[in-house]
Amino acid sequence: MAEGHSHLLVNDVRNRLRQIVGASTNWSDHQQALRERASLTSQLATRQEDLPARKMKDSYIEVHLPLGSQPELREKYLNVHNSVSLILIKCFNRFGRILEDLDSLAVLICYSHTKRDTPQRSPLSIVTALVDKIDMRKNIIYPDCDIKFTGHVTWVGKTSIEAKMHMSQYHDGAYSPVLDATFVMVARDPENKRAAFVNPLQPDGPEEEKLFQQGEINKTRRVELSTASLLKVAPTAEERKVVHSMFLNTLDPKTVSFRGRVLPANSVWMEDAKLKGLEICHPQERNIFNRIFGGFLMRKAYELGWANACSYGGSRPHLVAVDDILFQKPVELGSLLLLSSQVCYTEEKYIQVRVHTEVFDPLTRQHNTTNVFHFTFCSQEEVPQVFPKTYGESMLYLDGKRHFDVTMKGVTVA
């Protein structure tokens, strides 16, 4: 598969996106460009059937991050602990930057799928709906070796697009896989107010048909998970047994009372396994549609979640998987973004972290959830067991366990 845009550099991706939608890096020009986009509404298709079908190769993109051949790029991707000793053990921990790159790449892949023969600006506003899954294939990312991203569209609905991406790194004379990612994007009108149709996808051959069918399976799974959410229905019988057993393990045998609770040895109350943060959303972090860039939100959530897992486990953890990130509402410029990280499930060396983000309006005093992130980390040593105290915390615990169980089914970290 070698069509679409190839051999772009990471820095070229956002520039290409600005060209596609007519955005500008200058604030005043950018505002004017967005107002002009309203005139593109007439170019939208009124039916999906009116749009030509695309093949997977039409959206294929290859992007390079030359950390090895361009050392000046490393500072953006390496953390403050990247001393000589850490280079020797090949430590790379600004993974939040990788999340930003994946998000931008997913958008460009979808624009490649929907591009027209004419060089006009695209009338579509393509935004991230959710991150279905990011699975780590390797827990070591070298700070001084080139990285390659590849990806293309694998499934299309009426107004939504699934893009799969792969990241690999050049080491010892060859590229080896680092992670696999699946993003779901949605297309909207030029003013980002309502859904818009996208080109259908025509699989070519059994391999592509299998990818397309997996996209259908992923869609069905997401609907089933939403239907079975603990915010909607009661836990299963087996889950209720887990919660009750944990409750019994925390009863004080001296008082024989429902209120007397004692923390078991080598355990931590869930209420003591939190970490919070605040971000003021400045224009520098805007996307091409004048909202806060989804990759920035993912980076900040990841960094808070990682810090929480690091504090909880007492060592520097590595990421195993990112799961089920839903973008519920866009974040406007100037917003006060509150981030709350919670260790919600632990097992041996593994730490399941949930990061909840919400926008706080100081005038109305209202809080509105924008995102919920799920991260699975692995610590260097076995970690204490986290214990819920309230019913609400017990639901968080079960939700964390569900995400952990799904993650561990497909873990093949080298």
Tab-separated table of C-alpha atoms in Angstrom:
chain	number	residue	atom	x	y	z
A	1	MET	CA	0.000	0.000	0.000
A	2	ALA	CA	1.851	3.085	-1.201
A	3	GLU	CA	-0.487	5.806	-2.388
A	4	GLY	CA	-1.804	8.967	-0.740
A	5	HIS	CA	0.752	11.295	0.895
A	6	SER	CA	4.061	9.588	1.592
A	7	HIS	CA	7.294	10.529	3.347
A	8	LEU	CA	5.961	13.550	5.211
A	9	LEU	CA	7.729	14.809	8.315
A	10	VAL	CA	5.752	15.179	11.542
A	11	ASN	CA	6.059	18.966	11.346
A	12	ASP	CA	4.469	18.886	7.868
A	13	VAL	CA	1.237	17.255	9.074
A	14	ARG	CA	-0.303	20.268	10.801
A	15	ASN	CA	0.815	22.563	7.969
A	16	ARG	CA	-0.939	20.283	5.478
A	17	LEU	CA	-4.101	20.342	7.604
A	18	ARG	CA	-4.096	24.149	7.654
A	19	GLN	CA	-3.874	24.194	3.867
A	20	ILE	CA	-6.765	21.756	3.515
A	21	VAL	CA	-9.183	23.855	5.584
A	22	GLY	CA	-7.711	27.281	4.823
A	23	ALA	CA	-6.584	27.945	8.392
A	24	SER	CA	-3.782	30.315	9.400
A	25	THR	CA	-1.200	30.408	12.161
A	26	ASN	CA	-1.905	34.133	12.543
A	27	TRP	CA	-4.739	34.683	15.034
A	28	SER	CA	-6.646	37.451	13.197
A	29	ASP	CA	-6.238	35.764	9.783
A	30	HIS	CA	-7.371	32.504	11.317
A	31	GLN	CA	-10.567	34.095	12.646
A	32	GLN	CA	-11.347	35.501	9.194
A	33	ALA	CA	-10.628	32.155	7.505
A	34	LEU	CA	-13.090	30.383	9.783
A	35	ARG	CA	-15.808	32.929	8.971
A	36	GLU	CA	-15.173	32.369	5.266
A	37	ARG	CA	-15.604	28.608	5.669
A	38	ALA	CA	-19.364	29.066	6.052
A	39	SER	CA	-19.546	29.689	2.287
A	40	LEU	CA	-18.324	26.123	1.648
A	41	THR	CA	-21.585	24.585	2.923
A	42	SER	CA	-23.013	24.420	-0.609
A	43	GLN	CA	-20.228	21.989	-1.561
A	44	LEU	CA	-21.398	19.325	0.892
A	45	ALA	CA	-23.006	16.181	-0.494
A	46	THR	CA	-26.694	15.727	0.305
A	47	ARG	CA	-26.358	11.923	0.042
A	48	GLN	CA	-23.428	9.581	0.585
A	49	GLU	CA	-24.337	7.872	-2.696
A	50	ASP	CA	-23.326	11.035	-4.553
A	51	LEU	CA	-19.726	10.710	-3.381
A	52	PRO	CA	-17.192	8.442	-5.168
A	53	ALA	CA	-16.039	5.361	-3.276
A	54	ARG	CA	-12.425	5.304	-2.093
A	55	LYS	CA	-9.937	2.504	-1.561
A	56	MET	CA	-7.784	2.074	1.517
A	57	LYS	CA	-4.641	2.924	-0.430
A	58	ASP	CA	-6.104	6.363	-1.273
A	59	SER	CA	-5.705	7.462	2.336
A	60	TYR	CA	-2.378	5.774	3.098
A	61	ILE	CA	0.134	8.119	4.710
A	62	GLU	CA	3.693	7.621	5.937
A	63	VAL	CA	5.143	10.188	8.328
A	64	HIS	CA	8.670	10.325	9.752
A	65	LEU	CA	9.947	11.674	13.055
A	66	PRO	CA	13.739	11.821	12.542
A	67	LEU	CA	14.941	11.740	16.153
A	68	GLY	CA	18.131	10.006	15.025
A	69	SER	CA	19.062	12.103	12.008
A	70	GLN	CA	17.785	15.439	13.414
A	71	PRO	CA	18.938	15.641	17.051
A	72	GLU	CA	17.390	19.106	17.515
A	73	LEU	CA	13.939	17.434	17.522
A	74	ARG	CA	14.719	15.307	20.569
A	75	GLU	CA	14.227	18.064	23.128
A	76	LYS	CA	10.512	18.272	22.308
A	77	TYR	CA	10.043	14.533	22.849
A	78	LEU	CA	12.402	13.749	25.731
A	79	ASN	CA	11.741	14.385	29.387
A	80	VAL	CA	13.810	16.219	31.968
A	81	HIS	CA	15.235	12.909	33.219
A	82	ASN	CA	16.906	12.146	29.895
A	83	SER	CA	20.403	12.177	31.371
A	84	VAL	CA	23.315	10.200	29.936
A	85	SER	CA	22.491	7.255	32.179
A	86	LEU	CA	18.891	7.175	30.957
A	87	ILE	CA	20.005	7.371	27.345
A	88	LEU	CA	22.117	4.316	28.034
A	89	ILE	CA	19.039	2.409	29.195
A	90	LYS	CA	17.152	3.932	26.276
A	91	CYS	CA	14.425	5.731	28.189
A	92	PHE	CA	11.865	7.819	26.314
A	93	ASN	CA	8.943	9.212	28.229
A	94	ARG	CA	7.356	12.183	26.469
A	95	PHE	CA	4.700	9.807	25.158
A	96	GLY	CA	2.141	12.588	25.370
A	97	ARG	CA	3.797	14.152	22.313
A	98	ILE	CA	3.278	10.905	20.422
A	99	LEU	CA	-0.439	11.081	21.261
A	100	GLU	CA	-0.553	14.570	19.752
A	101	ASP	CA	1.140	13.319	16.584
A	102	LEU	CA	-1.264	10.378	16.276
A	103	ASP	CA	-4.275	12.660	16.603
A	104	SER	CA	-3.042	15.013	13.863
A	105	LEU	CA	-2.166	12.081	11.613
A	106	ALA	CA	-5.622	10.530	12.033
A	107	VAL	CA	-7.247	13.783	10.890
A	108	LEU	CA	-4.961	14.037	7.835
A	109	ILE	CA	-5.676	10.402	6.918
A	110	CYS	CA	-9.412	11.128	6.915
A	111	TYR	CA	-8.977	14.255	4.808
A	112	SER	CA	-6.972	12.153	2.345
A	113	HIS	CA	-9.918	9.751	2.142
A	114	THR	CA	-12.370	12.589	1.429
A	115	LYS	CA	-10.160	14.761	-0.800
A	116	ARG	CA	-11.485	16.081	-4.076
A	117	ASP	CA	-9.910	16.279	-7.512
A	118	THR	CA	-9.955	20.077	-7.340
A	119	PRO	CA	-7.407	21.882	-5.136
A	120	GLN	CA	-10.163	23.789	-3.287
A	121	ARG	CA	-10.411	23.856	0.473
A	122	SER	CA	-12.315	20.959	2.002
A	123	PRO	CA	-15.857	21.810	3.142
A	124	LEU	CA	-15.597	19.140	5.830
A	125	SER	CA	-14.631	19.700	9.445
A	126	ILE	CA	-13.104	16.403	10.582
A	127	VAL	CA	-12.686	16.005	14.333
A	128	THR	CA	-11.768	13.204	16.732
A	129	ALA	CA	-14.774	11.348	18.151
A	130	LEU	CA	-12.895	8.738	20.168
A	131	VAL	CA	-9.690	6.814	20.557
A	132	ASP	CA	-10.871	3.234	20.369
A	133	LYS	CA	-7.574	1.634	21.332
A	134	ILE	CA	-3.833	2.171	21.505
A	135	ASP	CA	-1.854	-1.006	22.184
A	136	MET	CA	1.853	-0.906	22.948
A	137	ARG	CA	3.850	-3.566	21.138
A	138	LYS	CA	7.080	-2.554	22.856
A	139	ASN	CA	7.741	-0.807	26.169
A	140	ILE	CA	11.068	0.729	25.102
A	141	ILE	CA	11.151	3.746	22.786
A	142	TYR	CA	14.677	4.880	21.988
A	143	PRO	CA	15.372	8.623	22.247
A	144	ASP	CA	17.928	8.729	19.434
A	145	CYS	CA	16.402	6.559	16.698
A	146	ASP	CA	14.070	7.559	13.861
A	147	ILE	CA	10.342	6.880	14.203
A	148	LYS	CA	7.906	6.095	11.396
A	149	PHE	CA	4.105	6.414	11.471
A	150	THR	CA	1.912	4.746	8.845
A	151	GLY	CA	-1.852	4.606	8.596
A	152	HIS	CA	-4.975	4.579	6.460
A	153	VAL	CA	-8.767	4.421	6.664
A	154	THR	CA	-10.066	0.935	7.523
A	155	TRP	CA	-13.826	1.486	7.965
A	156	VAL	CA	-16.387	4.121	7.033
A	157	GLY	CA	-19.969	4.753	8.140
A	158	LYS	CA	-22.243	7.499	6.827
A	159	THR	CA	-20.494	10.360	8.627
A	160	SER	CA	-17.762	8.597	10.626
A	161	ILE	CA	-14.369	7.169	9.688
A	162	GLU	CA	-12.085	4.671	11.441
A	163	ALA	CA	-8.341	5.133	10.910
A	164	LYS	CA	-5.712	2.615	11.974
A	165	MET	CA	-2.136	3.729	12.534
A	166	HIS	CA	1.100	1.964	13.326
A	167	MET	CA	4.259	3.362	14.837
A	168	SER	CA	7.634	1.694	14.368
A	169	GLN	CA	11.213	2.643	15.222
A	170	TYR	CA	14.490	2.100	13.414
A	171	HIS	CA	16.980	0.218	15.562
A	172	ASP	CA	19.701	-2.342	14.833
A	173	GLY	CA	19.284	-1.869	11.103
A	174	ALA	CA	15.527	-2.354	10.811
A	175	TYR	CA	12.134	-0.915	11.781
A	176	SER	CA	10.283	-2.796	14.527
A	177	PRO	CA	6.670	-2.190	15.686
A	178	VAL	CA	6.083	0.021	18.739
A	179	LEU	CA	2.324	0.565	18.862
A	180	ASP	CA	-0.974	0.093	17.029
A	181	ALA	CA	-3.710	2.741	17.290
A	182	THR	CA	-7.354	2.938	16.207
A	183	PHE	CA	-9.093	6.327	16.087
A	184	VAL	CA	-12.677	7.122	15.084
A	185	MET	CA	-13.268	10.513	13.486
A	186	VAL	CA	-16.489	12.293	12.524
A	187	ALA	CA	-17.144	14.650	9.626
A	188	ARG	CA	-19.133	17.811	10.159
A	189	ASP	CA	-20.132	20.844	8.099
A	190	PRO	CA	-17.741	23.788	7.520
A	191	GLU	CA	-18.883	25.505	10.727
A	192	ASN	CA	-18.646	22.268	12.755
A	193	LYS	CA	-22.355	22.375	13.643
A	194	ARG	CA	-23.910	19.276	12.067
A	195	ALA	CA	-22.883	15.914	10.623
A	196	ALA	CA	-21.739	15.643	6.997
A	197	PHE	CA	-21.506	12.670	4.653
A	198	VAL	CA	-18.143	11.128	3.747
A	199	ASN	CA	-16.994	8.997	0.824
A	200	PRO	CA	-17.835	5.291	1.157
A	201	LEU	CA	-14.975	2.801	1.402
A	202	GLN	CA	-14.511	-0.035	-1.078
A	203	PRO	CA	-12.327	-2.864	0.361
A	204	ASP	CA	-10.028	-4.479	-2.194
A	205	GLY	CA	-9.197	-8.116	-1.526
A	206	PRO	CA	-9.620	-10.431	1.480
A	207	GLU	CA	-7.122	-8.604	3.722
A	208	GLU	CA	-8.891	-5.270	3.346
A	209	GLU	CA	-12.287	-6.964	3.712
A	210	LYS	CA	-11.090	-8.378	7.021
A	211	LEU	CA	-10.025	-4.905	8.200
A	212	PHE	CA	-13.406	-3.484	7.184
A	213	GLN	CA	-15.290	-6.243	9.007
A	214	GLN	CA	-13.167	-5.592	12.105
A	215	GLY	CA	-14.366	-1.993	11.915
A	216	GLU	CA	-17.964	-3.238	11.966
A	217	ILE	CA	-17.133	-5.446	14.959
A	218	ASN	CA	-15.531	-2.490	16.746
A	219	LYS	CA	-18.665	-0.400	16.189
A	220	THR	CA	-20.903	-3.165	17.568
A	221	ARG	CA	-18.619	-3.634	20.578
A	222	ARG	CA	-18.742	0.068	21.401
A	223	VAL	CA	-22.546	0.022	21.319
A	224	GLU	CA	-22.621	-3.035	23.591
A	225	LEU	CA	-20.178	-1.475	26.061
A	226	SER	CA	-22.244	1.703	26.183
A	227	THR	CA	-25.412	-0.298	26.796
A	228	ALA	CA	-23.766	-2.255	29.630
A	229	SER	CA	-22.222	0.837	31.254
A	230	LEU	CA	-22.358	0.882	35.047
A	231	LEU	CA	-23.820	4.370	34.723
A	232	LYS	CA	-26.894	2.730	33.155
A	233	VAL	CA	-27.260	-0.813	34.514
A	234	ALA	CA	-26.381	-2.707	37.689
A	235	PRO	CA	-23.186	-4.786	37.949
A	236	THR	CA	-23.301	-8.444	36.999
A	237	ALA	CA	-23.741	-11.103	39.679
A	238	GLU	CA	-20.027	-11.904	39.540
A	239	GLU	CA	-19.119	-8.241	39.894
A	240	ARG	CA	-21.413	-7.869	42.888
A	241	LYS	CA	-19.581	-10.753	44.540
A	242	VAL	CA	-16.244	-8.997	43.945
A	243	VAL	CA	-17.484	-5.785	45.563
A	244	HIS	CA	-19.022	-7.580	48.534
A	245	SER	CA	-15.882	-9.632	49.110
A	246	MET	CA	-13.784	-6.452	49.180
A	247	PHE	CA	-16.263	-4.889	51.583
A	248	LEU	CA	-16.007	-7.873	53.929
A	249	ASN	CA	-12.190	-7.690	53.794
A	250	THR	CA	-12.295	-4.149	55.159
A	251	LEU	CA	-14.672	-4.724	58.090
A	252	ASP	CA	-13.179	-4.222	61.543
A	253	PRO	CA	-13.459	-7.612	63.321
A	254	LYS	CA	-13.325	-5.858	66.700
A	255	THR	CA	-16.466	-3.823	66.219
A	256	VAL	CA	-18.538	-6.163	64.008
A	257	SER	CA	-20.112	-3.054	62.501
A	258	PHE	CA	-20.972	-2.021	58.980
A	259	ARG	CA	-19.396	1.363	59.672
A	260	GLY	CA	-16.115	0.143	61.108
A	261	ARG	CA	-13.715	-0.125	58.161
A	262	VAL	CA	-10.064	-1.174	58.323
A	263	LEU	CA	-7.642	-1.027	55.420
A	264	PRO	CA	-6.019	-4.440	54.762
A	265	ALA	CA	-2.238	-4.741	54.732
A	266	ASN	CA	-0.396	-3.523	51.599
A	267	SER	CA	-3.471	-1.671	50.374
A	268	VAL	CA	-4.527	1.907	49.638
A	269	TRP	CA	-7.946	3.491	49.901
A	270	MET	CA	-9.136	4.695	46.497
A	271	GLU	CA	-9.735	8.168	47.917
A	272	ASP	CA	-5.990	8.400	48.627
A	273	ALA	CA	-4.988	7.412	45.078
A	274	LYS	CA	-5.935	10.626	43.278
A	275	LEU	CA	-4.074	13.408	41.527
A	276	LYS	CA	-5.578	16.606	40.122
A	277	GLY	CA	-4.494	19.282	37.670
A	278	LEU	CA	-5.674	22.497	36.046
A	279	GLU	CA	-5.028	23.876	32.564
A	280	ILE	CA	-5.919	27.314	31.254
A	281	CYS	CA	-6.643	26.710	27.581
A	282	HIS	CA	-4.621	29.267	25.644
A	283	PRO	CA	-4.982	29.951	21.869
A	284	GLN	CA	-1.559	28.384	21.240
A	285	GLU	CA	-3.169	24.977	21.838
A	286	ARG	CA	-6.008	25.503	19.346
A	287	ASN	CA	-6.785	23.159	16.484
A	288	ILE	CA	-7.571	24.204	12.921
A	289	PHE	CA	-11.201	24.856	13.936
A	290	ASN	CA	-10.414	27.198	16.832
A	291	ARG	CA	-11.122	24.686	19.578
A	292	ILE	CA	-8.555	23.134	21.887
A	293	PHE	CA	-6.553	20.458	20.046
A	294	GLY	CA	-7.644	16.948	21.043
A	295	GLY	CA	-4.027	15.764	21.034
A	296	PHE	CA	-3.203	18.411	23.644
A	297	LEU	CA	-5.998	17.089	25.873
A	298	MET	CA	-4.694	13.548	25.465
A	299	ARG	CA	-1.148	14.630	26.287
A	300	LYS	CA	-2.189	16.438	29.459
A	301	ALA	CA	-4.399	13.556	30.585
A	302	TYR	CA	-1.636	11.037	29.907
A	303	GLU	CA	0.962	13.042	31.812
A	304	LEU	CA	-1.329	13.400	34.842
A	305	GLY	CA	-2.259	9.707	34.697
A	306	TRP	CA	1.394	8.698	34.391
A	307	ALA	CA	2.341	10.896	37.372
A	308	ASN	CA	-0.456	9.325	39.410
A	309	ALA	CA	0.678	5.800	38.516
A	310	CYS	CA	4.289	6.768	39.266
A	311	SER	CA	3.328	8.145	42.680
A	312	TYR	CA	1.129	5.161	43.474
A	313	GLY	CA	3.586	2.452	42.442
A	314	GLY	CA	6.752	4.181	43.672
A	315	SER	CA	8.588	3.675	40.369
A	316	ARG	CA	8.508	4.933	36.782
A	317	PRO	CA	5.783	2.910	35.034
A	318	HIS	CA	5.510	2.213	31.333
A	319	LEU	CA	2.314	2.463	29.317
A	320	VAL	CA	0.616	-0.761	28.253
A	321	ALA	CA	-2.526	0.559	26.570
A	322	VAL	CA	-4.859	3.508	26.070
A	323	ASP	CA	-8.487	2.507	25.864
A	324	ASP	CA	-11.836	4.053	25.008
A	325	ILE	CA	-11.174	7.812	25.048
A	326	LEU	CA	-14.470	9.517	24.261
A	327	PHE	CA	-14.517	13.165	23.198
A	328	GLN	CA	-17.902	14.186	24.590
A	329	LYS	CA	-17.688	17.961	24.153
A	330	PRO	CA	-15.229	20.340	22.506
A	331	VAL	CA	-13.113	22.539	24.755
A	332	GLU	CA	-13.330	26.235	23.918
A	333	LEU	CA	-10.403	28.628	23.988
A	334	GLY	CA	-9.962	30.315	27.357
A	335	SER	CA	-11.626	27.458	29.252
A	336	LEU	CA	-10.571	26.383	32.721
A	337	LEU	CA	-9.921	22.665	32.273
A	338	LEU	CA	-9.986	20.570	35.441
A	339	LEU	CA	-8.273	17.168	35.263
A	340	SER	CA	-8.805	14.469	37.881
A	341	SER	CA	-6.790	11.246	37.830
A	342	GLN	CA	-7.854	8.185	39.837
A	343	VAL	CA	-6.183	4.815	40.322
A	344	CYS	CA	-9.283	2.648	40.037
A	345	TYR	CA	-7.927	-0.903	39.721
A	346	THR	CA	-4.664	-2.715	40.431
A	347	GLU	CA	-3.411	-6.229	39.808
A	348	GLU	CA	0.150	-7.385	40.516
A	349	LYS	CA	2.355	-4.797	38.698
A	350	TYR	CA	-0.495	-3.255	36.734
A	351	ILE	CA	-2.214	0.059	37.511
A	352	GLN	CA	-5.453	1.065	35.797
A	353	VAL	CA	-5.898	4.858	35.804
A	354	ARG	CA	-8.983	6.850	34.862
A	355	VAL	CA	-8.594	10.547	34.031
A	356	HIS	CA	-11.725	12.673	33.973
A	357	THR	CA	-11.618	16.135	32.399
A	358	GLU	CA	-14.226	18.839	32.723
A	359	VAL	CA	-14.629	22.498	31.875
A	360	PHE	CA	-15.480	24.819	34.745
A	361	ASP	CA	-17.360	28.043	34.039
A	362	PRO	CA	-16.509	30.495	36.841
A	363	LEU	CA	-19.500	32.696	35.978
A	364	THR	CA	-22.212	30.033	36.138
A	365	ARG	CA	-20.242	27.711	38.489
A	366	GLN	CA	-21.157	24.823	36.185
A	367	HIS	CA	-18.977	21.793	35.457
A	368	ASN	CA	-19.278	20.001	32.095
A	369	THR	CA	-17.468	16.739	31.361
A	370	THR	CA	-15.445	16.846	28.147
A	371	ASN	CA	-13.440	13.602	28.194
A	372	VAL	CA	-12.824	10.394	30.098
A	373	PHE	CA	-9.482	8.651	29.542
A	374	HIS	CA	-8.451	5.099	30.465
A	375	PHE	CA	-4.751	4.199	30.773
A	376	THR	CA	-3.145	0.886	31.721
A	377	PHE	CA	0.356	1.176	33.204
A	378	CYS	CA	2.850	-1.434	34.377
A	379	SER	CA	5.063	-0.626	37.356
A	380	GLN	CA	8.526	-2.029	37.984
A	381	GLU	CA	7.416	-3.769	41.170
A	382	GLU	CA	4.157	-5.255	42.450
A	383	VAL	CA	1.886	-2.462	43.669
A	384	PRO	CA	-0.530	-2.218	46.642
A	385	GLN	CA	-4.130	-3.196	46.033
A	386	VAL	CA	-6.513	-0.276	45.731
A	387	PHE	CA	-9.705	-0.562	47.829
A	388	PRO	CA	-12.974	1.301	47.265
A	389	LYS	CA	-14.800	2.606	50.315
A	390	THR	CA	-18.071	3.924	48.878
A	391	TYR	CA	-20.559	2.481	46.389
A	392	GLY	CA	-19.513	5.063	43.798
A	393	GLU	CA	-15.868	4.072	44.207
A	394	SER	CA	-16.872	0.423	43.868
A	395	MET	CA	-18.412	1.221	40.473
A	396	LEU	CA	-15.191	2.973	39.457
A	397	TYR	CA	-13.274	-0.127	40.583
A	398	LEU	CA	-15.475	-2.448	38.489
A	399	ASP	CA	-15.275	-0.128	35.472
A	400	GLY	CA	-11.483	-0.099	35.806
A	401	LYS	CA	-11.450	-3.886	36.043
A	402	ARG	CA	-13.527	-4.159	32.881
A	403	HIS	CA	-11.106	-1.941	30.952
A	404	PHE	CA	-8.125	-3.833	32.360
A	405	ASP	CA	-9.579	-7.221	31.410
A	406	VAL	CA	-10.264	-6.066	27.844
A	407	THR	CA	-6.741	-4.620	27.581
A	408	MET	CA	-4.995	-7.728	28.851
A	409	LYS	CA	-6.741	-9.953	26.321
A	410	GLY	CA	-4.702	-8.395	23.540
A	411	VAL	CA	-1.398	-7.509	25.247
A	412	THR	CA	1.706	-8.607	23.330
A	413	VAL	CA	4.292	-6.163	24.686
A	414	ALA	CA	7.870	-7.084	23.823
